[in-house]
Amino acid sequence: MLTDVNWKSVYRSGDDNLLEDFYKPILGNAISYDRAVGFFSSELFSANLKGLSSLVANEGKMRLVIGHPLSELEFKAIQHGNELARTLDKLNEKLLELITEAKSQSIDRLELLAWLIASDRLTIKYALRRQGMYHEKIGVIKDKDGNTVVFQGSANETLYAMSDQYNAESIMVFPSWKQDVFSEYGKPCVDGFENLWEG
C-alpha cells in the first residue's frame, strides 16, 4: 500500500534518484496511475518492469495525457497494440508473462508499449492547444485501499527526466493521508486531471 512507504515531500535530482527512490516504488503500489505531461517516452516503462508487473498483476490501469506527439515508432506500436486487442485472448496473462521473462533479460520498449495498449492497461490521449503546447506535469496514483499520492514538478514521463544520469528535475509529493496538504495542493491536481481527461 502507498501508506507503507515514507514518501518525501520533495525529490530532487542530485539528492535523490527519481526513478529508484520514487517512480519504481510508487508504481509498484498502484492500481491506477494517471499522468499528464508534455513529453512521454516508452523507455521509462522498460526501466520500471518491477513496478509495471505489480500494476498489471493488480489489474491496474494507466491513463496518460501528453502534449507532444509520439515518435513514429511509438505510434506504430500503439496501432499494433490495438490490432492485438482485437485478435488475441488472455492479453493480461500474456503481458505479465512478457514482463516476467524480461526481468532477467531486456525487453523491446515498443513491444511492451503495444502489449500495454492491447491488454487495456494503458490509454493515451493528446492535449492540443491552439498555440504553444500542453506542458503541465502531474501524476495521480491510487492503491487498492483508496489511498492517493499526487506528485507535481518538472519531470516529464521520460527516462531522461526520471534517471539520475540525465536531467536535473524535482517533484513535490502530496499524500491523501496528510489531509491539509492534500486538500490544498493534491486535490486540485486530481480534479484538474479528470477535467483534462474528460475534456
JSON list of C-alpha atoms in Angstrom, two decimals:
[
{"chain": "A", "resi": 1, "resn": "MET", "atom": "CA", "xyz": [0.00, 0.00, 0.00]},
{"chain": "A", "resi": 2, "resn": "LEU", "atom": "CA", "xyz": [1.06, 3.59, -0.56]},
{"chain": "A", "resi": 3, "resn": "THR", "atom": "CA", "xyz": [0.87, 4.28, 3.18]},
{"chain": "A", "resi": 4, "resn": "ASP", "atom": "CA", "xyz": [3.61, 1.69, 3.82]},
{"chain": "A", "resi": 5, "resn": "VAL", "atom": "CA", "xyz": [6.23, 3.98, 2.29]},
{"chain": "A", "resi": 6, "resn": "ASN", "atom": "CA", "xyz": [7.53, 7.11, 3.99]},
{"chain": "A", "resi": 7, "resn": "TRP", "atom": "CA", "xyz": [7.35, 9.39, 0.94]},
{"chain": "A", "resi": 8, "resn": "LYS", "atom": "CA", "xyz": [9.46, 12.52, 0.99]},
{"chain": "A", "resi": 9, "resn": "SER", "atom": "CA", "xyz": [7.76, 15.86, 0.39]},
{"chain": "A", "resi": 10, "resn": "VAL", "atom": "CA", "xyz": [10.28, 16.77, -2.33]},
{"chain": "A", "resi": 11, "resn": "TYR", "atom": "CA", "xyz": [12.51, 14.62, -4.53]},
{"chain": "A", "resi": 12, "resn": "ARG", "atom": "CA", "xyz": [15.37, 16.36, -6.32]},
{"chain": "A", "resi": 13, "resn": "SER", "atom": "CA", "xyz": [17.99, 15.09, -8.72]},
{"chain": "A", "resi": 14, "resn": "GLY", "atom": "CA", "xyz": [21.35, 15.11, -7.00]},
{"chain": "A", "resi": 15, "resn": "ASP", "atom": "CA", "xyz": [19.79, 14.36, -3.63]},
{"chain": "A", "resi": 16, "resn": "ASP", "atom": "CA", "xyz": [17.53, 11.56, -4.90]},
{"chain": "A", "resi": 17, "resn": "ASN", "atom": "CA", "xyz": [17.23, 9.16, -7.80]},
{"chain": "A", "resi": 18, "resn": "LEU", "atom": "CA", "xyz": [13.68, 9.86, -9.00]},
{"chain": "A", "resi": 19, "resn": "LEU", "atom": "CA", "xyz": [13.49, 6.53, -10.83]},
{"chain": "A", "resi": 20, "resn": "GLU", "atom": "CA", "xyz": [14.73, 4.31, -7.98]},
{"chain": "A", "resi": 21, "resn": "ASP", "atom": "CA", "xyz": [13.54, 6.28, -4.96]},
{"chain": "A", "resi": 22, "resn": "PHE", "atom": "CA", "xyz": [10.13, 7.37, -6.20]},
{"chain": "A", "resi": 23, "resn": "TYR", "atom": "CA", "xyz": [8.91, 6.10, -9.58]},
{"chain": "A", "resi": 24, "resn": "LYS", "atom": "CA", "xyz": [9.57, 2.38, -9.13]},
{"chain": "A", "resi": 25, "resn": "PRO", "atom": "CA", "xyz": [8.12, 2.04, -5.62]},
{"chain": "A", "resi": 26, "resn": "ILE", "atom": "CA", "xyz": [5.11, 4.25, -6.33]},
{"chain": "A", "resi": 27, "resn": "LEU", "atom": "CA", "xyz": [4.07, 2.27, -9.42]},
{"chain": "A", "resi": 28, "resn": "GLY", "atom": "CA", "xyz": [4.70, -0.97, -7.53]},
{"chain": "A", "resi": 29, "resn": "ASN", "atom": "CA", "xyz": [1.94, 0.01, -5.08]},
{"chain": "A", "resi": 30, "resn": "ALA", "atom": "CA", "xyz": [-0.55, 1.32, -7.64]},
{"chain": "A", "resi": 31, "resn": "ILE", "atom": "CA", "xyz": [-3.81, 0.09, -9.08]},
{"chain": "A", "resi": 32, "resn": "SER", "atom": "CA", "xyz": [-4.28, 3.29, -11.05]},
{"chain": "A", "resi": 33, "resn": "TYR", "atom": "CA", "xyz": [-1.74, 5.70, -12.47]},
{"chain": "A", "resi": 34, "resn": "ASP", "atom": "CA", "xyz": [-2.83, 8.94, -14.13]},
{"chain": "A", "resi": 35, "resn": "ARG", "atom": "CA", "xyz": [-0.19, 11.15, -15.69]},
{"chain": "A", "resi": 36, "resn": "ALA", "atom": "CA", "xyz": [-0.38, 14.42, -17.62]},
{"chain": "A", "resi": 37, "resn": "VAL", "atom": "CA", "xyz": [2.89, 15.61, -19.16]},
{"chain": "A", "resi": 38, "resn": "GLY", "atom": "CA", "xyz": [4.40, 17.46, -22.06]},
{"chain": "A", "resi": 39, "resn": "PHE", "atom": "CA", "xyz": [6.64, 14.59, -23.16]},
{"chain": "A", "resi": 40, "resn": "PHE", "atom": "CA", "xyz": [6.45, 10.79, -22.95]},
{"chain": "A", "resi": 41, "resn": "SER", "atom": "CA", "xyz": [8.86, 8.01, -23.90]},
{"chain": "A", "resi": 42, "resn": "SER", "atom": "CA", "xyz": [8.21, 4.28, -23.60]},
{"chain": "A", "resi": 43, "resn": "GLU", "atom": "CA", "xyz": [11.84, 3.84, -22.46]},
{"chain": "A", "resi": 44, "resn": "LEU", "atom": "CA", "xyz": [10.64, 4.71, -18.97]},
{"chain": "A", "resi": 45, "resn": "PHE", "atom": "CA", "xyz": [8.30, 1.68, -18.89]},
{"chain": "A", "resi": 46, "resn": "SER", "atom": "CA", "xyz": [11.17, -0.63, -19.86]},
{"chain": "A", "resi": 47, "resn": "ALA", "atom": "CA", "xyz": [13.24, 0.80, -17.00]},
{"chain": "A", "resi": 48, "resn": "ASN", "atom": "CA", "xyz": [10.46, 0.03, -14.49]},
{"chain": "A", "resi": 49, "resn": "LEU", "atom": "CA", "xyz": [9.42, -3.56, -15.16]},
{"chain": "A", "resi": 50, "resn": "LYS", "atom": "CA", "xyz": [9.01, -4.36, -11.47]},
{"chain": "A", "resi": 51, "resn": "GLY", "atom": "CA", "xyz": [6.52, -1.54, -10.92]},
{"chain": "A", "resi": 52, "resn": "LEU", "atom": "CA", "xyz": [4.71, -2.36, -14.15]},
{"chain": "A", "resi": 53, "resn": "SER", "atom": "CA", "xyz": [4.39, -6.04, -13.27]},
{"chain": "A", "resi": 54, "resn": "SER", "atom": "CA", "xyz": [2.75, -5.12, -9.94]},
{"chain": "A", "resi": 55, "resn": "LEU", "atom": "CA", "xyz": [0.33, -2.76, -11.66]},
{"chain": "A", "resi": 56, "resn": "VAL", "atom": "CA", "xyz": [-0.60, -5.42, -14.26]},
{"chain": "A", "resi": 57, "resn": "ALA", "atom": "CA", "xyz": [-0.91, -8.20, -11.65]},
{"chain": "A", "resi": 58, "resn": "ASN", "atom": "CA", "xyz": [-3.29, -5.95, -9.67]},
{"chain": "A", "resi": 59, "resn": "GLU", "atom": "CA", "xyz": [-5.28, -5.35, -12.88]},
{"chain": "A", "resi": 60, "resn": "GLY", "atom": "CA", "xyz": [-4.36, -1.69, -12.63]},
{"chain": "A", "resi": 61, "resn": "LYS", "atom": "CA", "xyz": [-4.74, 0.91, -15.34]},
{"chain": "A", "resi": 62, "resn": "MET", "atom": "CA", "xyz": [-2.73, 3.85, -16.59]},
{"chain": "A", "resi": 63, "resn": "ARG", "atom": "CA", "xyz": [-4.19, 6.95, -18.22]},
{"chain": "A", "resi": 64, "resn": "LEU", "atom": "CA", "xyz": [-1.70, 9.20, -19.95]},
{"chain": "A", "resi": 65, "resn": "VAL", "atom": "CA", "xyz": [-2.23, 12.67, -21.40]},
{"chain": "A", "resi": 66, "resn": "ILE", "atom": "CA", "xyz": [0.67, 14.02, -23.43]},
{"chain": "A", "resi": 67, "resn": "GLY", "atom": "CA", "xyz": [1.26, 17.33, -25.14]},
{"chain": "A", "resi": 68, "resn": "HIS", "atom": "CA", "xyz": [3.97, 16.35, -27.63]},
{"chain": "A", "resi": 69, "resn": "PRO", "atom": "CA", "xyz": [3.34, 13.82, -30.42]},
{"chain": "A", "resi": 70, "resn": "LEU", "atom": "CA", "xyz": [4.72, 10.32, -30.02]},
{"chain": "A", "resi": 71, "resn": "SER", "atom": "CA", "xyz": [7.60, 9.17, -32.16]},
{"chain": "A", "resi": 72, "resn": "GLU", "atom": "CA", "xyz": [6.55, 7.39, -35.34]},
{"chain": "A", "resi": 73, "resn": "LEU", "atom": "CA", "xyz": [7.75, 4.06, -33.94]},
{"chain": "A", "resi": 74, "resn": "GLU", "atom": "CA", "xyz": [5.74, 4.51, -30.73]},
{"chain": "A", "resi": 75, "resn": "PHE", "atom": "CA", "xyz": [2.67, 5.47, -32.71]},
{"chain": "A", "resi": 76, "resn": "LYS", "atom": "CA", "xyz": [3.03, 2.29, -34.80]},
{"chain": "A", "resi": 77, "resn": "ALA", "atom": "CA", "xyz": [3.46, 0.26, -31.60]},
{"chain": "A", "resi": 78, "resn": "ILE", "atom": "CA", "xyz": [0.15, 1.65, -30.32]},
{"chain": "A", "resi": 79, "resn": "GLN", "atom": "CA", "xyz": [-1.55, 0.76, -33.61]},
{"chain": "A", "resi": 80, "resn": "HIS", "atom": "CA", "xyz": [-0.11, -2.76, -33.27]},
{"chain": "A", "resi": 81, "resn": "GLY", "atom": "CA", "xyz": [-1.45, -2.95, -29.72]},
{"chain": "A", "resi": 82, "resn": "ASN", "atom": "CA", "xyz": [-4.92, -2.04, -30.92]},
{"chain": "A", "resi": 83, "resn": "GLU", "atom": "CA", "xyz": [-4.70, -4.81, -33.54]},
{"chain": "A", "resi": 84, "resn": "LEU", "atom": "CA", "xyz": [-3.57, -7.33, -30.90]},
{"chain": "A", "resi": 85, "resn": "ALA", "atom": "CA", "xyz": [-6.52, -6.40, -28.70]},
{"chain": "A", "resi": 86, "resn": "ARG", "atom": "CA", "xyz": [-8.93, -7.35, -31.47]},
{"chain": "A", "resi": 87, "resn": "THR", "atom": "CA", "xyz": [-7.34, -10.71, -32.26]},
{"chain": "A", "resi": 88, "resn": "LEU", "atom": "CA", "xyz": [-5.95, -12.28, -29.08]},
{"chain": "A", "resi": 89, "resn": "ASP", "atom": "CA", "xyz": [-7.38, -13.68, -25.84]},
{"chain": "A", "resi": 90, "resn": "LYS", "atom": "CA", "xyz": [-5.93, -13.58, -22.31]},
{"chain": "A", "resi": 91, "resn": "LEU", "atom": "CA", "xyz": [-3.88, -10.46, -23.04]},
{"chain": "A", "resi": 92, "resn": "ASN", "atom": "CA", "xyz": [-3.28, -9.63, -19.37]},
{"chain": "A", "resi": 93, "resn": "GLU", "atom": "CA", "xyz": [-1.69, -13.04, -18.71]},
{"chain": "A", "resi": 94, "resn": "LYS", "atom": "CA", "xyz": [0.48, -12.73, -21.82]},
{"chain": "A", "resi": 95, "resn": "LEU", "atom": "CA", "xyz": [1.63, -9.25, -20.79]},
{"chain": "A", "resi": 96, "resn": "LEU", "atom": "CA", "xyz": [2.58, -10.48, -17.30]},
{"chain": "A", "resi": 97, "resn": "GLU", "atom": "CA", "xyz": [4.49, -13.37, -18.86]},
{"chain": "A", "resi": 98, "resn": "LEU", "atom": "CA", "xyz": [6.34, -10.98, -21.18]},
{"chain": "A", "resi": 99, "resn": "ILE", "atom": "CA", "xyz": [7.32, -8.68, -18.28]},
{"chain": "A", "resi": 100, "resn": "THR", "atom": "CA", "xyz": [8.35, -11.58, -16.02]},
{"chain": "A", "resi": 101, "resn": "GLU", "atom": "CA", "xyz": [10.59, -13.08, -18.71]},
{"chain": "A", "resi": 102, "resn": "ALA", "atom": "CA", "xyz": [12.09, -9.67, -19.43]},
{"chain": "A", "resi": 103, "resn": "LYS", "atom": "CA", "xyz": [13.24, -9.11, -15.82]},
{"chain": "A", "resi": 104, "resn": "SER", "atom": "CA", "xyz": [16.20, -11.41, -16.42]},
{"chain": "A", "resi": 105, "resn": "GLN", "atom": "CA", "xyz": [16.80, -10.14, -19.95]},
{"chain": "A", "resi": 106, "resn": "SER", "atom": "CA", "xyz": [15.87, -7.00, -21.83]},
{"chain": "A", "resi": 107, "resn": "ILE", "atom": "CA", "xyz": [12.58, -6.07, -23.39]},
{"chain": "A", "resi": 108, "resn": "ASP", "atom": "CA", "xyz": [11.81, -4.14, -26.52]},
{"chain": "A", "resi": 109, "resn": "ARG", "atom": "CA", "xyz": [10.16, -0.92, -25.36]},
{"chain": "A", "resi": 110, "resn": "LEU", "atom": "CA", "xyz": [7.88, -0.77, -28.40]},
{"chain": "A", "resi": 111, "resn": "GLU", "atom": "CA", "xyz": [6.71, -4.35, -27.88]},
{"chain": "A", "resi": 112, "resn": "LEU", "atom": "CA", "xyz": [5.98, -3.54, -24.24]},
{"chain": "A", "resi": 113, "resn": "LEU", "atom": "CA", "xyz": [4.05, -0.42, -25.24]},
{"chain": "A", "resi": 114, "resn": "ALA", "atom": "CA", "xyz": [1.98, -2.43, -27.75]},
{"chain": "A", "resi": 115, "resn": "TRP", "atom": "CA", "xyz": [1.11, -5.05, -25.14]},
{"chain": "A", "resi": 116, "resn": "LEU", "atom": "CA", "xyz": [0.15, -2.42, -22.54]},
{"chain": "A", "resi": 117, "resn": "ILE", "atom": "CA", "xyz": [-2.27, -0.93, -25.05]},
{"chain": "A", "resi": 118, "resn": "ALA", "atom": "CA", "xyz": [-3.58, -4.35, -26.19]},
{"chain": "A", "resi": 119, "resn": "SER", "atom": "CA", "xyz": [-4.30, -5.57, -22.65]},
{"chain": "A", "resi": 120, "resn": "ASP", "atom": "CA", "xyz": [-6.14, -2.34, -21.80]},
{"chain": "A", "resi": 121, "resn": "ARG", "atom": "CA", "xyz": [-3.58, -1.42, -19.14]},
{"chain": "A", "resi": 122, "resn": "LEU", "atom": "CA", "xyz": [-2.72, 1.90, -20.86]},
{"chain": "A", "resi": 123, "resn": "THR", "atom": "CA", "xyz": [-4.87, 4.53, -22.56]},
{"chain": "A", "resi": 124, "resn": "ILE", "atom": "CA", "xyz": [-3.29, 7.60, -24.16]},
{"chain": "A", "resi": 125, "resn": "LYS", "atom": "CA", "xyz": [-4.89, 10.92, -25.06]},
{"chain": "A", "resi": 126, "resn": "TYR", "atom": "CA", "xyz": [-3.33, 14.02, -26.58]},
{"chain": "A", "resi": 127, "resn": "ALA", "atom": "CA", "xyz": [-3.72, 17.54, -25.22]},
{"chain": "A", "resi": 128, "resn": "LEU", "atom": "CA", "xyz": [-3.88, 20.05, -28.05]},
{"chain": "A", "resi": 129, "resn": "ARG", "atom": "CA", "xyz": [-3.72, 23.82, -27.84]},
{"chain": "A", "resi": 130, "resn": "ARG", "atom": "CA", "xyz": [-4.31, 26.49, -30.45]},
{"chain": "A", "resi": 131, "resn": "GLN", "atom": "CA", "xyz": [-0.88, 27.97, -29.65]},
{"chain": "A", "resi": 132, "resn": "GLY", "atom": "CA", "xyz": [2.06, 26.57, -27.73]},
{"chain": "A", "resi": 133, "resn": "MET", "atom": "CA", "xyz": [1.87, 23.10, -26.20]},
{"chain": "A", "resi": 134, "resn": "TYR", "atom": "CA", "xyz": [0.39, 21.37, -23.20]},
{"chain": "A", "resi": 135, "resn": "HIS", "atom": "CA", "xyz": [3.32, 21.20, -20.79]},
{"chain": "A", "resi": 136, "resn": "GLU", "atom": "CA", "xyz": [1.88, 20.52, -17.34]},
{"chain": "A", "resi": 137, "resn": "LYS", "atom": "CA", "xyz": [3.43, 17.68, -15.32]},
{"chain": "A", "resi": 138, "resn": "ILE", "atom": "CA", "xyz": [1.23, 15.97, -12.74]},
{"chain": "A", "resi": 139, "resn": "GLY", "atom": "CA", "xyz": [0.77, 12.40, -11.57]},
{"chain": "A", "resi": 140, "resn": "VAL", "atom": "CA", "xyz": [-2.02, 10.76, -9.55]},
{"chain": "A", "resi": 141, "resn": "ILE", "atom": "CA", "xyz": [-1.50, 7.29, -8.06]},
{"chain": "A", "resi": 142, "resn": "LYS", "atom": "CA", "xyz": [-4.08, 5.25, -6.14]},
{"chain": "A", "resi": 143, "resn": "ASP", "atom": "CA", "xyz": [-3.73, 1.95, -4.28]},
{"chain": "A", "resi": 144, "resn": "LYS", "atom": "CA", "xyz": [-6.31, -0.79, -3.65]},
{"chain": "A", "resi": 145, "resn": "ASP", "atom": "CA", "xyz": [-7.39, 0.84, -0.35]},
{"chain": "A", "resi": 146, "resn": "GLY", "atom": "CA", "xyz": [-8.15, 4.18, -1.99]},
{"chain": "A", "resi": 147, "resn": "ASN", "atom": "CA", "xyz": [-5.05, 5.98, -0.73]},
{"chain": "A", "resi": 148, "resn": "THR", "atom": "CA", "xyz": [-3.79, 8.58, -3.21]},
{"chain": "A", "resi": 149, "resn": "VAL", "atom": "CA", "xyz": [-0.44, 10.20, -3.86]},
{"chain": "A", "resi": 150, "resn": "VAL", "atom": "CA", "xyz": [-0.26, 13.21, -6.16]},
{"chain": "A", "resi": 151, "resn": "PHE", "atom": "CA", "xyz": [3.04, 14.50, -7.48]},
{"chain": "A", "resi": 152, "resn": "GLN", "atom": "CA", "xyz": [3.85, 17.63, -9.43]},
{"chain": "A", "resi": 153, "resn": "GLY", "atom": "CA", "xyz": [7.09, 19.10, -10.66]},
{"chain": "A", "resi": 154, "resn": "SER", "atom": "CA", "xyz": [9.43, 19.48, -13.59]},
{"chain": "A", "resi": 155, "resn": "ALA", "atom": "CA", "xyz": [9.75, 15.79, -14.59]},
{"chain": "A", "resi": 156, "resn": "ASN", "atom": "CA", "xyz": [8.12, 14.51, -17.77]},
{"chain": "A", "resi": 157, "resn": "GLU", "atom": "CA", "xyz": [7.26, 10.81, -18.28]},
{"chain": "A", "resi": 158, "resn": "THR", "atom": "CA", "xyz": [10.65, 10.02, -19.81]},
{"chain": "A", "resi": 159, "resn": "LEU", "atom": "CA", "xyz": [13.80, 8.21, -18.77]},
{"chain": "A", "resi": 160, "resn": "TYR", "atom": "CA", "xyz": [15.73, 11.47, -19.23]},
{"chain": "A", "resi": 161, "resn": "ALA", "atom": "CA", "xyz": [13.55, 13.08, -16.55]},
{"chain": "A", "resi": 162, "resn": "MET", "atom": "CA", "xyz": [13.50, 10.20, -14.06]},
{"chain": "A", "resi": 163, "resn": "SER", "atom": "CA", "xyz": [17.02, 8.76, -14.28]},
{"chain": "A", "resi": 164, "resn": "ASP", "atom": "CA", "xyz": [19.77, 10.46, -12.29]},
{"chain": "A", "resi": 165, "resn": "GLN", "atom": "CA", "xyz": [22.11, 10.10, -15.28]},
{"chain": "A", "resi": 166, "resn": "TYR", "atom": "CA", "xyz": [20.40, 12.85, -17.27]},
{"chain": "A", "resi": 167, "resn": "ASN", "atom": "CA", "xyz": [18.25, 15.88, -16.41]},
{"chain": "A", "resi": 168, "resn": "ALA", "atom": "CA", "xyz": [18.13, 17.82, -13.16]},
{"chain": "A", "resi": 169, "resn": "GLU", "atom": "CA", "xyz": [14.49, 17.57, -12.04]},
{"chain": "A", "resi": 170, "resn": "SER", "atom": "CA", "xyz": [12.35, 17.90, -8.92]},
{"chain": "A", "resi": 171, "resn": "ILE", "atom": "CA", "xyz": [8.87, 16.81, -7.86]},
{"chain": "A", "resi": 172, "resn": "MET", "atom": "CA", "xyz": [6.67, 17.65, -4.87]},
{"chain": "A", "resi": 173, "resn": "VAL", "atom": "CA", "xyz": [4.57, 14.89, -3.30]},
{"chain": "A", "resi": 174, "resn": "PHE", "atom": "CA", "xyz": [1.12, 15.22, -1.70]},
{"chain": "A", "resi": 175, "resn": "PRO", "atom": "CA", "xyz": [-0.27, 12.09, 0.04]},
{"chain": "A", "resi": 176, "resn": "SER", "atom": "CA", "xyz": [-4.01, 11.94, 0.75]},
{"chain": "A", "resi": 177, "resn": "TRP", "atom": "CA", "xyz": [-3.45, 10.92, 4.39]},
{"chain": "A", "resi": 178, "resn": "LYS", "atom": "CA", "xyz": [-1.79, 14.30, 5.01]},
{"chain": "A", "resi": 179, "resn": "GLN", "atom": "CA", "xyz": [-5.18, 15.90, 4.68]},
{"chain": "A", "resi": 180, "resn": "ASP", "atom": "CA", "xyz": [-4.35, 19.61, 4.91]},
{"chain": "A", "resi": 181, "resn": "VAL", "atom": "CA", "xyz": [-1.55, 19.39, 2.36]},
{"chain": "A", "resi": 182, "resn": "PHE", "atom": "CA", "xyz": [-3.59, 17.15, 0.07]},
{"chain": "A", "resi": 183, "resn": "SER", "atom": "CA", "xyz": [-6.64, 19.40, 0.21]},
{"chain": "A", "resi": 184, "resn": "GLU", "atom": "CA", "xyz": [-4.53, 22.46, -0.61]},
{"chain": "A", "resi": 185, "resn": "TYR", "atom": "CA", "xyz": [-2.26, 21.02, -3.32]},
{"chain": "A", "resi": 186, "resn": "GLY", "atom": "CA", "xyz": [-3.18, 17.43, -4.24]},
{"chain": "A", "resi": 187, "resn": "LYS", "atom": "CA", "xyz": [-6.95, 17.63, -4.77]},
{"chain": "A", "resi": 188, "resn": "PRO", "atom": "CA", "xyz": [-6.73, 20.47, -7.33]},
{"chain": "A", "resi": 189, "resn": "CYS", "atom": "CA", "xyz": [-4.35, 18.27, -9.37]},
{"chain": "A", "resi": 190, "resn": "VAL", "atom": "CA", "xyz": [-6.75, 15.31, -9.19]},
{"chain": "A", "resi": 191, "resn": "ASP", "atom": "CA", "xyz": [-9.65, 17.49, -10.30]},
{"chain": "A", "resi": 192, "resn": "GLY", "atom": "CA", "xyz": [-7.52, 19.10, -12.99]},
{"chain": "A", "resi": 193, "resn": "PHE", "atom": "CA", "xyz": [-6.53, 15.73, -14.44]},
{"chain": "A", "resi": 194, "resn": "GLU", "atom": "CA", "xyz": [-10.13, 14.50, -14.52]},
{"chain": "A", "resi": 195, "resn": "ASN", "atom": "CA", "xyz": [-11.29, 17.69, -16.27]},
{"chain": "A", "resi": 196, "resn": "LEU", "atom": "CA", "xyz": [-8.47, 17.34, -18.78]},
{"chain": "A", "resi": 197, "resn": "TRP", "atom": "CA", "xyz": [-9.24, 13.65, -19.40]},
{"chain": "A", "resi": 198, "resn": "GLU", "atom": "CA", "xyz": [-12.92, 14.31, -19.97]},
{"chain": "A", "resi": 199, "resn": "GLY", "atom": "CA", "xyz": [-12.43, 17.49, -21.98]}
]
